[in-house]
mmCIF file with all atom_site columns, C-alpha atoms in Angstrom:
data_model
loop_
_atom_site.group_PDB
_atom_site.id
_atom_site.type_symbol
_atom_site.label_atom_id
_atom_site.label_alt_id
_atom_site.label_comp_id
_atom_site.label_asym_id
_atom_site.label_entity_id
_atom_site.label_seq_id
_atom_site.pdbx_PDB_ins_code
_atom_site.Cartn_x
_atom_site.Cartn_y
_atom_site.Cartn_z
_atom_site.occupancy
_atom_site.B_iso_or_equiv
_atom_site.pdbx_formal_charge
_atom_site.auth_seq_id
_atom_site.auth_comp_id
_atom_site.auth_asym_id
_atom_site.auth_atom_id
_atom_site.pdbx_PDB_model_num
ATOM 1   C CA . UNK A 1 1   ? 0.000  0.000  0.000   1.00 0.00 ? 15  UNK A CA 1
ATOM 2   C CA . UNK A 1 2   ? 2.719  2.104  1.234   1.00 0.00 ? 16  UNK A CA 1
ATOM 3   C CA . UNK A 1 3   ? 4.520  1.732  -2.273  1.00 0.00 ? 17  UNK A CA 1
ATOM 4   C CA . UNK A 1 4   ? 1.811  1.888  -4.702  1.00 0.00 ? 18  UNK A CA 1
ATOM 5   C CA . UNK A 1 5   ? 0.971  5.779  -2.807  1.00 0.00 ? 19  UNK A CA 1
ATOM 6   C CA . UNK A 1 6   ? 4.592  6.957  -2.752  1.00 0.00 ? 20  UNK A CA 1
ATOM 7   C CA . UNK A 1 7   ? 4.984  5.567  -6.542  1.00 0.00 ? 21  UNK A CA 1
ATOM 8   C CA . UNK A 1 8   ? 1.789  7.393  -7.371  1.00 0.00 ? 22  UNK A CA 1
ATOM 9   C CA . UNK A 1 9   ? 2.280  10.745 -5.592  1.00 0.00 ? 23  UNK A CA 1
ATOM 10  C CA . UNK A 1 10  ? 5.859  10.769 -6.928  1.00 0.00 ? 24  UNK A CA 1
ATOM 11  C CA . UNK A 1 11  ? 5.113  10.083 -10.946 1.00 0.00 ? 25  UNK A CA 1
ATOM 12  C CA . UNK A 1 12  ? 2.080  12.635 -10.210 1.00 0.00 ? 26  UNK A CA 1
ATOM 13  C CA . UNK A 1 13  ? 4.583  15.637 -9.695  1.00 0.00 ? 27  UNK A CA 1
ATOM 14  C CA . UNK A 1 14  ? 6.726  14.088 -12.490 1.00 0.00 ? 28  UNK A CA 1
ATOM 15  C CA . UNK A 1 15  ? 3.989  14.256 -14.689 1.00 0.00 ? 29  UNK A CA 1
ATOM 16  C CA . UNK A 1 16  ? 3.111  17.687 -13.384 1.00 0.00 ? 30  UNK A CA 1
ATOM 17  C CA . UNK A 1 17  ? 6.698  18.794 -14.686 1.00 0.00 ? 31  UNK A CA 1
ATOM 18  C CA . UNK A 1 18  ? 7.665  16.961 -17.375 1.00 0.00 ? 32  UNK A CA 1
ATOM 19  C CA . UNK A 1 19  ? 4.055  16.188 -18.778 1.00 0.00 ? 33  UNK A CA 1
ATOM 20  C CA . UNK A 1 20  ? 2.232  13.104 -19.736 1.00 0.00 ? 34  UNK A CA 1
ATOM 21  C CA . UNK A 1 21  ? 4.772  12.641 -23.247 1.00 0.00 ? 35  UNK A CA 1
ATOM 22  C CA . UNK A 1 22  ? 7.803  12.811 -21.219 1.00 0.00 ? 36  UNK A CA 1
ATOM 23  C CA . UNK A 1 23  ? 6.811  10.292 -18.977 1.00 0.00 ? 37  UNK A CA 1
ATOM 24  C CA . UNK A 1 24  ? 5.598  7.849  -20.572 1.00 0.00 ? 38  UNK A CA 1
ATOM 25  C CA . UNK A 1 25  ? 8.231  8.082  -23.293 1.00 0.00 ? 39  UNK A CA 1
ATOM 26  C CA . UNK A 1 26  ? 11.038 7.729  -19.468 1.00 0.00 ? 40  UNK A CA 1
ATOM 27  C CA . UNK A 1 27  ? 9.308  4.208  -19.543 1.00 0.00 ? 41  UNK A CA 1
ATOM 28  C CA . UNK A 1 28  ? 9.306  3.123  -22.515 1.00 0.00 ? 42  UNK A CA 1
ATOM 29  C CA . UNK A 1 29  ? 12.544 1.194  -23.849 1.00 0.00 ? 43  UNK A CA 1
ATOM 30  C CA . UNK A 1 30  ? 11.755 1.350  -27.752 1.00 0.00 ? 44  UNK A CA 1
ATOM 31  C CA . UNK A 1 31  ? 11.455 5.318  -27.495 1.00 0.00 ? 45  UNK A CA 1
ATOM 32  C CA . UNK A 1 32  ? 14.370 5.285  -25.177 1.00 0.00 ? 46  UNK A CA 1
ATOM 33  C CA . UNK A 1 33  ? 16.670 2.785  -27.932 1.00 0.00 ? 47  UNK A CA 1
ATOM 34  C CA . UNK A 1 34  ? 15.440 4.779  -30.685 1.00 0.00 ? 48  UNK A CA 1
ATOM 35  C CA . UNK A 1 35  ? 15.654 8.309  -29.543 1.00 0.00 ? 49  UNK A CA 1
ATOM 36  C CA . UNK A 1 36  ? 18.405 8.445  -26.910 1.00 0.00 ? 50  UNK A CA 1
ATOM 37  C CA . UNK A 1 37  ? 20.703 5.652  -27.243 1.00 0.00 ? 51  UNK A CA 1
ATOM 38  C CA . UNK A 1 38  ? 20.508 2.305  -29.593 1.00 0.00 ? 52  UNK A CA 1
ATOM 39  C CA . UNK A 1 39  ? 22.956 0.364  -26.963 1.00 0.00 ? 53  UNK A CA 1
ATOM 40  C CA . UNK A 1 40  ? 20.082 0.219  -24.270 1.00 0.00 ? 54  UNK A CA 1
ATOM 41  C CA . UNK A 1 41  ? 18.384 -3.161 -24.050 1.00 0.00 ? 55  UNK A CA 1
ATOM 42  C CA . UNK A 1 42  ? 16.176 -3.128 -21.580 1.00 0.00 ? 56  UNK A CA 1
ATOM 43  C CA . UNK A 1 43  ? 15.200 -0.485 -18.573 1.00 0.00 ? 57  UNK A CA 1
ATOM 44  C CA . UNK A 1 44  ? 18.305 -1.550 -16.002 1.00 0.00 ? 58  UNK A CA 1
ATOM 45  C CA . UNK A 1 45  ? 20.441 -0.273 -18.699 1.00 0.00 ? 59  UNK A CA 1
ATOM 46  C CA . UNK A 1 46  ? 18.605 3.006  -18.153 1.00 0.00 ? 60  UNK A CA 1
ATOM 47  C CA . UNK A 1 47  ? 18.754 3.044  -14.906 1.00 0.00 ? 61  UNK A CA 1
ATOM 48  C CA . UNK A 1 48  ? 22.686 2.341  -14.778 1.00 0.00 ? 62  UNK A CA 1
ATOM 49  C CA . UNK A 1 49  ? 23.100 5.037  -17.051 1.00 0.00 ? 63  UNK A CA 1
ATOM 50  C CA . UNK A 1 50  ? 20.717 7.401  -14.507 1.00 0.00 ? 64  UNK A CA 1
ATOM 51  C CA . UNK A 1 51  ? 22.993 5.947  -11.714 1.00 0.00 ? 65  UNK A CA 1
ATOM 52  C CA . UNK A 1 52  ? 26.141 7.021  -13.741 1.00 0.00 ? 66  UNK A CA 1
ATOM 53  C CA . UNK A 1 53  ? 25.258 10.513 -13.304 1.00 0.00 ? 67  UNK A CA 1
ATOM 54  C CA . UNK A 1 54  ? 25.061 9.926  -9.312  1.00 0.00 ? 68  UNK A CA 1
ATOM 55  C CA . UNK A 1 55  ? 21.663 10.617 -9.016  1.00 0.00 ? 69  UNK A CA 1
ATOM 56  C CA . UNK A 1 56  ? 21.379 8.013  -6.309  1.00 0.00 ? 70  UNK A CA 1
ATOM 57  C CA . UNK A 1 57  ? 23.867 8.678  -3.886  1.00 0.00 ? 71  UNK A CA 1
ATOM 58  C CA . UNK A 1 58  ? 23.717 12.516 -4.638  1.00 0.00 ? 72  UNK A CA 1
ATOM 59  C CA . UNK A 1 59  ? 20.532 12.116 -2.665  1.00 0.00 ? 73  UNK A CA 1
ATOM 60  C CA . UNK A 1 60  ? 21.861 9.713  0.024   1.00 0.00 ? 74  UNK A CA 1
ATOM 61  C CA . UNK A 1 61  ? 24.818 12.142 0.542   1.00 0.00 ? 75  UNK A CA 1
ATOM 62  C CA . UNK A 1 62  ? 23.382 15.466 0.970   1.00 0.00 ? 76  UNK A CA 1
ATOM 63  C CA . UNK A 1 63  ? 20.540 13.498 3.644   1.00 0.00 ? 77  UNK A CA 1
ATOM 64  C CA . UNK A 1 64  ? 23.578 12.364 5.847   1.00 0.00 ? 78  UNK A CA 1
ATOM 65  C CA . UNK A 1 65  ? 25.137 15.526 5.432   1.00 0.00 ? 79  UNK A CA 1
ATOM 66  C CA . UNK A 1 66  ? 22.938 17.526 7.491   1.00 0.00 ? 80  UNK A CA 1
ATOM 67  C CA . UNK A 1 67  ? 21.863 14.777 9.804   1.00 0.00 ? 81  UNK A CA 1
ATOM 68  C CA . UNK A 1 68  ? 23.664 15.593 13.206  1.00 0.00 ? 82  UNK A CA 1
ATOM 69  C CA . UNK A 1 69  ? 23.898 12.029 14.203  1.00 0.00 ? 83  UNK A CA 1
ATOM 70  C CA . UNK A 1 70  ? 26.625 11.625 11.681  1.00 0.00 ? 84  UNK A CA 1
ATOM 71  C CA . UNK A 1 71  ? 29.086 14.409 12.225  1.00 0.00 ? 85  UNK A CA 1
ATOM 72  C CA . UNK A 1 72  ? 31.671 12.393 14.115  1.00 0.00 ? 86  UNK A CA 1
ATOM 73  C CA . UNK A 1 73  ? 35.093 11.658 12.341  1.00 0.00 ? 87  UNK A CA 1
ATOM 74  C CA . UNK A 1 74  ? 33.894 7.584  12.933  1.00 0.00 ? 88  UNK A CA 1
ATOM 75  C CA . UNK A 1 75  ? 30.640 7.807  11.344  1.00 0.00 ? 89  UNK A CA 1
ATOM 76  C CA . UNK A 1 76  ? 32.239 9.853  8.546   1.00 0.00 ? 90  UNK A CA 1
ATOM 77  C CA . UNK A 1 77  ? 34.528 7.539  7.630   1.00 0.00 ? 91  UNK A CA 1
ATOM 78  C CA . UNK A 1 78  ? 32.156 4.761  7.515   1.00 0.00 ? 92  UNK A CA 1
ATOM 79  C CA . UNK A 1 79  ? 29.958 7.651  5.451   1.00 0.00 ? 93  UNK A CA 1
ATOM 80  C CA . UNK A 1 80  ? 32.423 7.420  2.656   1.00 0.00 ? 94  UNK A CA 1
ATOM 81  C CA . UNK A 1 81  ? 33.544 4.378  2.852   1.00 0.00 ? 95  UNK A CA 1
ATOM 82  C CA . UNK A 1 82  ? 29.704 3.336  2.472   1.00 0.00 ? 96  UNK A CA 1
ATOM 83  C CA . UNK A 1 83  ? 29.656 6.156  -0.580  1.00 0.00 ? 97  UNK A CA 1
ATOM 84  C CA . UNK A 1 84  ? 32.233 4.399  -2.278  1.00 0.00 ? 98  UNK A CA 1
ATOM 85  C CA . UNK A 1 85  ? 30.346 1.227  -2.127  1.00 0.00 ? 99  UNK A CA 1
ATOM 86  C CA . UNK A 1 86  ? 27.252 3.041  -3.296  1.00 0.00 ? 100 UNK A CA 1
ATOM 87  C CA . UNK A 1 87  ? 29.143 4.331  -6.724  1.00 0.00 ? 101 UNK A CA 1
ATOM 88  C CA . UNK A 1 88  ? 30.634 1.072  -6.809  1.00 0.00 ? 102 UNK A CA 1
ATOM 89  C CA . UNK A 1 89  ? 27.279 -0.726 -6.626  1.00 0.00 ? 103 UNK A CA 1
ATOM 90  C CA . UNK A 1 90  ? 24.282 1.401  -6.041  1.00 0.00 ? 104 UNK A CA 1
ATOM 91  C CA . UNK A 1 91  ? 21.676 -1.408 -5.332  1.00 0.00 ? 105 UNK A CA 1
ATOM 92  C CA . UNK A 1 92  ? 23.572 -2.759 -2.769  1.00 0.00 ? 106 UNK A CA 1
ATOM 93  C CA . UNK A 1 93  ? 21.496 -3.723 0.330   1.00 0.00 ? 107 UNK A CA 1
ATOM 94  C CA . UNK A 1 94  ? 19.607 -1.157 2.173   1.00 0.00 ? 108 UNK A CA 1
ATOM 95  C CA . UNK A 1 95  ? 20.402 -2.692 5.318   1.00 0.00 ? 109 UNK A CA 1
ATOM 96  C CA . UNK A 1 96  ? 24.003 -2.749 5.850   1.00 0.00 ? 110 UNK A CA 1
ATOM 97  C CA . UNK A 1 97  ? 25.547 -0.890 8.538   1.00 0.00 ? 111 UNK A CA 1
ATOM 98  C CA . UNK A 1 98  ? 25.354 2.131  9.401   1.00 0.00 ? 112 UNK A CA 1
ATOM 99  C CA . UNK A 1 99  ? 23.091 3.147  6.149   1.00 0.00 ? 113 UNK A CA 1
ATOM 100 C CA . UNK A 1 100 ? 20.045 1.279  7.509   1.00 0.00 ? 114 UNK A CA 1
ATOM 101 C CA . UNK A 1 101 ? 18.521 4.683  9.204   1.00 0.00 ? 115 UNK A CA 1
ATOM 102 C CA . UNK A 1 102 ? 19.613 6.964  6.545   1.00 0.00 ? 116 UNK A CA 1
ATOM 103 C CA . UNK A 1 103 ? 19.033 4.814  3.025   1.00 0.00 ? 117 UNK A CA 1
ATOM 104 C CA . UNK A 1 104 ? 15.753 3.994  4.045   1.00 0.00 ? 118 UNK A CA 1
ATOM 105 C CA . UNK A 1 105 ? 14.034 7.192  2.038   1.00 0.00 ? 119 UNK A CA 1
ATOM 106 C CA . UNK A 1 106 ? 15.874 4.971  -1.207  1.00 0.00 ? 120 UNK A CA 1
ATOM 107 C CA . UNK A 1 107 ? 13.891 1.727  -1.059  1.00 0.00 ? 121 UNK A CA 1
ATOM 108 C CA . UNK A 1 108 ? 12.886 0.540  -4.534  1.00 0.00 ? 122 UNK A CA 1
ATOM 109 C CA . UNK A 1 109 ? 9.785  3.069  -4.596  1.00 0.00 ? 123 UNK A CA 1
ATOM 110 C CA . UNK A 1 110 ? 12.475 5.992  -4.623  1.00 0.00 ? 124 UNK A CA 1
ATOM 111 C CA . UNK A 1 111 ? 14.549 4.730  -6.974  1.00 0.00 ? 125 UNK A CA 1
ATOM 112 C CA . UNK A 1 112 ? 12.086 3.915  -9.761  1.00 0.00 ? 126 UNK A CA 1
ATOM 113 C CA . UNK A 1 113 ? 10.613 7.553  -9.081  1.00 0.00 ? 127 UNK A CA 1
ATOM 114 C CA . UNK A 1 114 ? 14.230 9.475  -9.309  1.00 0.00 ? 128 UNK A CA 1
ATOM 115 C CA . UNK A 1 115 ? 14.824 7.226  -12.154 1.00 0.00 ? 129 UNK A CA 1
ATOM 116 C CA . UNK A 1 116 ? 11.238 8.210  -14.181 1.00 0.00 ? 130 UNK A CA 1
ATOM 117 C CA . UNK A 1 117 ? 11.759 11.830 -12.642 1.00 0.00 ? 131 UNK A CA 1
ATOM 118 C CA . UNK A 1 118 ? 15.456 12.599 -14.215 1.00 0.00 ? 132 UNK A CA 1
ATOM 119 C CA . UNK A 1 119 ? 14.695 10.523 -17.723 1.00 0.00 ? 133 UNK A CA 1
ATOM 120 C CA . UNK A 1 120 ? 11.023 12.465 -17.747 1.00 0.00 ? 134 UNK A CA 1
ATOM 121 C CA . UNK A 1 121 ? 12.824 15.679 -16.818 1.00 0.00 ? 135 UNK A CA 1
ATOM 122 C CA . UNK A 1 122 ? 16.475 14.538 -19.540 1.00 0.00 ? 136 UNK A CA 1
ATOM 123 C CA . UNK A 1 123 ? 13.742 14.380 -22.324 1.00 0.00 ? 137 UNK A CA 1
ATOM 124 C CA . UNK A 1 124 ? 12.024 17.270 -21.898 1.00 0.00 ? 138 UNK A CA 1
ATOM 125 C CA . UNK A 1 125 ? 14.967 19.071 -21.900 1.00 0.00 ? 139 UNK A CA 1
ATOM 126 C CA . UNK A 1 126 ? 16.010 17.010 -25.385 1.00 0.00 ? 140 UNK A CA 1
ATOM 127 C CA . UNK A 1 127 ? 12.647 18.651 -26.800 1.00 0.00 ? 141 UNK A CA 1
ATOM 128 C CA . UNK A 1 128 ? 13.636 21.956 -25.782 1.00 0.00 ? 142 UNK A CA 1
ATOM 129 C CA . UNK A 1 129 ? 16.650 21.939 -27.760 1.00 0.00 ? 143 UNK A CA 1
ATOM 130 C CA . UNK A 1 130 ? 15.041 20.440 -30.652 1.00 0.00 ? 144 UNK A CA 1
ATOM 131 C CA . UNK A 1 131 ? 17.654 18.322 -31.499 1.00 0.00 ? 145 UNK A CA 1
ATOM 132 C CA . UNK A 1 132 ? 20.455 20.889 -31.443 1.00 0.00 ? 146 UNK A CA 1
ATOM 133 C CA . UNK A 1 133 ? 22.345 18.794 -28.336 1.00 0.00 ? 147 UNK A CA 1
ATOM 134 C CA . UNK A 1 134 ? 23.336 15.762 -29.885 1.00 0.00 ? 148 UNK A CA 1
ATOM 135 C CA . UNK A 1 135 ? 25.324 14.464 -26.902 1.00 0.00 ? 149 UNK A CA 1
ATOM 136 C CA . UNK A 1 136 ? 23.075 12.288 -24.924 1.00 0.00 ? 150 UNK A CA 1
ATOM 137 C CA . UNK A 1 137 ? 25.678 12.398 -22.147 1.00 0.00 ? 151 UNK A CA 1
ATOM 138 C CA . UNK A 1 138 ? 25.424 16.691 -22.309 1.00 0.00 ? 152 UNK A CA 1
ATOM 139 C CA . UNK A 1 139 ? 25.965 18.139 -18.656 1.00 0.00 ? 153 UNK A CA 1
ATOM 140 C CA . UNK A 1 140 ? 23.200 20.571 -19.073 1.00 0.00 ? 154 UNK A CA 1
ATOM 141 C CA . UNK A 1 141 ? 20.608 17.824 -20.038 1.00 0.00 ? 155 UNK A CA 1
ATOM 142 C CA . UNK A 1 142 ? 21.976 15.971 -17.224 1.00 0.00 ? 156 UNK A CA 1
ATOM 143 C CA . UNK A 1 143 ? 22.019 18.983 -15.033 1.00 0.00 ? 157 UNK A CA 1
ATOM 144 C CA . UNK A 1 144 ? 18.545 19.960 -16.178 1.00 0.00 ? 158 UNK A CA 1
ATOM 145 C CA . UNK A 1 145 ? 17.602 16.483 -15.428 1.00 0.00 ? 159 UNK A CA 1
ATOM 146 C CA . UNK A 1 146 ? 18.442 16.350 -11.969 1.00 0.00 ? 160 UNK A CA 1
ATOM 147 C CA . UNK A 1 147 ? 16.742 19.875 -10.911 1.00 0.00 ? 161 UNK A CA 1
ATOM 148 C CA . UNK A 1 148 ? 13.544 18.072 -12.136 1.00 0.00 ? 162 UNK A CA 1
ATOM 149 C CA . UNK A 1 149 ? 14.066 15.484 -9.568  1.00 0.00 ? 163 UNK A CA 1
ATOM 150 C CA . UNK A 1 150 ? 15.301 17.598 -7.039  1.00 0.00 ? 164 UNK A CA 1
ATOM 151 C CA . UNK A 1 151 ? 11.788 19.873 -7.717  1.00 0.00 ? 165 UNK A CA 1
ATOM 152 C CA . UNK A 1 152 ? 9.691  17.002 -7.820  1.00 0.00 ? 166 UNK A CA 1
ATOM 153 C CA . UNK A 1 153 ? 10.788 14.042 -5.585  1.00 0.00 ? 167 UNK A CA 1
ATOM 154 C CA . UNK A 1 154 ? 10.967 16.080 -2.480  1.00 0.00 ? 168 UNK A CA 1
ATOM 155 C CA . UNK A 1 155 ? 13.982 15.844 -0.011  1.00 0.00 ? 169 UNK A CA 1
ATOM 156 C CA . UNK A 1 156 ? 13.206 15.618 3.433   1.00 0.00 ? 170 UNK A CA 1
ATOM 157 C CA . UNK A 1 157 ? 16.290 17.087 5.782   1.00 0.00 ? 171 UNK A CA 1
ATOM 158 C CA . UNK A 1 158 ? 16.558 20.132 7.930   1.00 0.00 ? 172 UNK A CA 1
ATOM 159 C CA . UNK A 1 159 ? 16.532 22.703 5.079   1.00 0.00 ? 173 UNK A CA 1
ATOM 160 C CA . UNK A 1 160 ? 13.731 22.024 3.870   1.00 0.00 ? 174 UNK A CA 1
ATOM 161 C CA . UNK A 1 161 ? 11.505 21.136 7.349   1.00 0.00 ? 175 UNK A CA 1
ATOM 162 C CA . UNK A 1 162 ? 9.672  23.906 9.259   1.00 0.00 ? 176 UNK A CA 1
ATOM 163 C CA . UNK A 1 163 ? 11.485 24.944 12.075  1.00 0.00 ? 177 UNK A CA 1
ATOM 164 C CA . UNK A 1 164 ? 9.357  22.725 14.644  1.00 0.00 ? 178 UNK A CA 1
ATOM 165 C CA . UNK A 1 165 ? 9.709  19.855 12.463  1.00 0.00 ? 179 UNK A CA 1
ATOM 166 C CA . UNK A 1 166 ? 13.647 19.734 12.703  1.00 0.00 ? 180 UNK A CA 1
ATOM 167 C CA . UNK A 1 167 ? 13.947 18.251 16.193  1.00 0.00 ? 181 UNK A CA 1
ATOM 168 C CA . UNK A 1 168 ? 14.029 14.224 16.171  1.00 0.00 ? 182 UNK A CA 1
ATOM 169 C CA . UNK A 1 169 ? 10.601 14.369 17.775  1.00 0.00 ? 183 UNK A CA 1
ATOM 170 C CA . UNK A 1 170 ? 9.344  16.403 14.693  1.00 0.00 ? 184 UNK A CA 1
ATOM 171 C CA . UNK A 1 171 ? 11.158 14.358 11.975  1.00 0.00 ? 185 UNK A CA 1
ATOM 172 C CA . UNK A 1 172 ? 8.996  11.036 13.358  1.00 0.00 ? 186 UNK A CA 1
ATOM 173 C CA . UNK A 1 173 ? 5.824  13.119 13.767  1.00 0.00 ? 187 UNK A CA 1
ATOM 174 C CA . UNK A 1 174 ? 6.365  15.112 10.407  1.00 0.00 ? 188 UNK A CA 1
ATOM 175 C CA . UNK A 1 175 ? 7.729  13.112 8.092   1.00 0.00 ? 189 UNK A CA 1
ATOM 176 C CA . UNK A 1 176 ? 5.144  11.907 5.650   1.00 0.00 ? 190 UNK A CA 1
ATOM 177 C CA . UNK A 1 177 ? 3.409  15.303 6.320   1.00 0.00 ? 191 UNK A CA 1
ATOM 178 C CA . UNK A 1 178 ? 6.594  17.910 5.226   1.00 0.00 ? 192 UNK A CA 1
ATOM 179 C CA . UNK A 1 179 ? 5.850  15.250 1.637   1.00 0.00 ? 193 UNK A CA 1
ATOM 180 C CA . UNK A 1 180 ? 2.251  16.410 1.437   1.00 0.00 ? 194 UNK A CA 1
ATOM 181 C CA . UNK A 1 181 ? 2.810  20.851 2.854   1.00 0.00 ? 195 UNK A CA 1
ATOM 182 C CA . UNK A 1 182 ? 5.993  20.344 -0.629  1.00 0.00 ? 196 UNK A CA 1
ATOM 183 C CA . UNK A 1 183 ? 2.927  18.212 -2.727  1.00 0.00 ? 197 UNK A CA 1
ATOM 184 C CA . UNK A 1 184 ? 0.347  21.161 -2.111  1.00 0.00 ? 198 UNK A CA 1
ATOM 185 C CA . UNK A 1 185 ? 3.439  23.755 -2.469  1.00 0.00 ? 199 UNK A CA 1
ATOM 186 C CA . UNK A 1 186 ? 4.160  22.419 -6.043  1.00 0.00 ? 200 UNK A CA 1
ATOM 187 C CA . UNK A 1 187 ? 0.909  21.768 -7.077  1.00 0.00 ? 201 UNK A CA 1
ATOM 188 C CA . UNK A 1 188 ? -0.099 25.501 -6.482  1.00 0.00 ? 202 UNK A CA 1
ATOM 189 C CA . UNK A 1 189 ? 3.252  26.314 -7.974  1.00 0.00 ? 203 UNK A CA 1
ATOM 190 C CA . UNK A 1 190 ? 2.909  24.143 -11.029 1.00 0.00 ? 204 UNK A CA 1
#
């Protein structure tokens, strides 16, 4: 239940952005082969190439970043230590050490909706250009890509809680709620 409402909430603002096209064209591996790169077989080569980019652990890193249980010099190391195994690998297990707590926001839900979000957001940034940026590997569609996810798959840290939702109390009390205050936010924006 929990997974069918975060994958429909999240492909909701995706579609809100990118539009209907875009989206359904992210998850569709005959547009993808014939439009953005002929080497792609099947949607996990997608998503390796979205991976590539770091989308994943850009995510993962700037959540532990501002999480004040992990400033010591201890957890930090184990921080990039784990990072490294996340570029490495980034499907390895959500419950290994000391990423249990913090990689839990990146269960499979999250990563098919950052993976629809930046291909949704990559092609509608293609279509802007009108062909003119050949490159499918271009920093600026890649950049452009992930500012769509980063506008519509919400992040949930400090910066972007109300002030009385920042305490650990808050975060357990708020959490699912700070998803729906940035769901109204962007809907009224969009």
């Amino acid at each position: 239940k929990s997974s069918v409402t975060n994958i429909f909430g999240g492909s909701v603002h995706t579609i809100q952005s990118a539009g209907i096209p875009a989206f359904k064209n992210a998850r569709d591996i005959n547009y993808l082969r014939s439009k953005v790169n002929k080497d792609w077989q099947s949607m996990g080569d997608v998503y390796n190439w979205v991976k590539s980019h770091g989308v994943v652990e850009d995510f993962l890193l700037y959540e532990l970043q501002i999480n004040p249980d992990v400033k010591g010099a201890a957890m930090q190391k184990t921080i990039q230590e784990g990072i490294a195994k996340i570029k490495k690998d980034p499907d390895f297990a959500d419950t290994e050490g000391a990423f249990n707590a913090a990689a839990s926001f990146m269960r499979v839900p999250e990563r098919i909706l950052r993976r629809d979000a930046f291909v949704a957001h990559y092609l509608k940034a293609r279509e802007k250009f009108d062909g003119l940026i050949t490159d499918y590997n271009s920093p600026y569609l890649i950049d452009m890509a992930r500012k769509g996810v980063k506008g519509t798959q919400f992040l949930y840290s400090a910066p972007f809680r109300p002030a009385w939702a920042r305490s650990s109390m808050g975060k357990v009390f708020s959490r699912f709620q700070i998803w729906a205050y940035n769901s109204v936010r962007f809907r009224n924006d969009a």
